[in-house]
Amino acid sequence: MGPAGLAILLAGLAASGAVALLTHGRVILLVLPLLFAAPLSLWRRR
């Protein structure tokens, strides 16, 4: 995945995070670390 793909992925995560904040409130605080850890672990594996 190149820089463009990574930027799109981060933008998608930020958008979904904002929507989840509006709808779920505190639940997103538990989910956010998972959302960021999964792509990072996949990216490091390459």
Tab-separated table of C-alpha atoms in Angstrom:
chain	number	residue	atom	x	y	z
A	1	MET	CA	0.000	0.000	0.000
A	2	GLY	CA	1.427	3.341	-1.033
A	3	PRO	CA	1.175	6.713	0.685
A	4	ALA	CA	-2.071	7.500	-1.172
A	5	GLY	CA	-3.725	4.314	0.036
A	6	LEU	CA	-2.561	4.980	3.575
A	7	ALA	CA	-3.942	8.533	3.455
A	8	ILE	CA	-7.305	7.270	2.183
A	9	LEU	CA	-7.355	4.657	4.939
A	10	LEU	CA	-6.612	7.264	7.614
A	11	ALA	CA	-9.275	9.594	6.198
A	12	GLY	CA	-11.808	6.774	6.319
A	13	LEU	CA	-10.857	5.971	9.905
A	14	ALA	CA	-11.196	9.614	10.900
A	15	ALA	CA	-14.613	9.902	9.247
A	16	SER	CA	-15.932	6.714	10.812
A	17	GLY	CA	-14.487	7.799	14.144
A	18	ALA	CA	-16.306	11.138	13.952
A	19	VAL	CA	-19.602	9.442	13.093
A	20	ALA	CA	-19.120	6.921	15.897
A	21	LEU	CA	-18.356	9.740	18.348
A	22	LEU	CA	-21.638	11.410	17.474
A	23	THR	CA	-23.635	8.203	17.763
A	24	HIS	CA	-21.952	6.064	20.406
A	25	GLY	CA	-19.938	8.461	22.570
A	26	ARG	CA	-17.729	6.481	24.900
A	27	VAL	CA	-17.825	3.229	22.940
A	28	ILE	CA	-15.539	4.742	20.305
A	29	LEU	CA	-12.865	5.341	22.930
A	30	LEU	CA	-12.652	1.577	23.362
A	31	VAL	CA	-12.764	0.841	19.624
A	32	LEU	CA	-10.328	3.507	18.395
A	33	PRO	CA	-7.158	1.712	19.570
A	34	LEU	CA	-8.328	-1.412	17.728
A	35	LEU	CA	-9.066	0.593	14.578
A	36	PHE	CA	-5.546	1.985	14.557
A	37	ALA	CA	-3.736	-1.152	15.736
A	38	ALA	CA	-5.167	-3.395	13.012
A	39	PRO	CA	-3.947	-1.363	9.986
A	40	LEU	CA	-0.598	-0.681	11.671
A	41	SER	CA	0.032	-4.363	12.339
A	42	LEU	CA	-0.965	-5.222	8.762
A	43	TRP	CA	1.296	-2.478	7.408
A	44	ARG	CA	4.288	-3.567	9.517
A	45	ARG	CA	3.899	-7.167	8.385
A	46	ARG	CA	4.807	-6.263	4.789
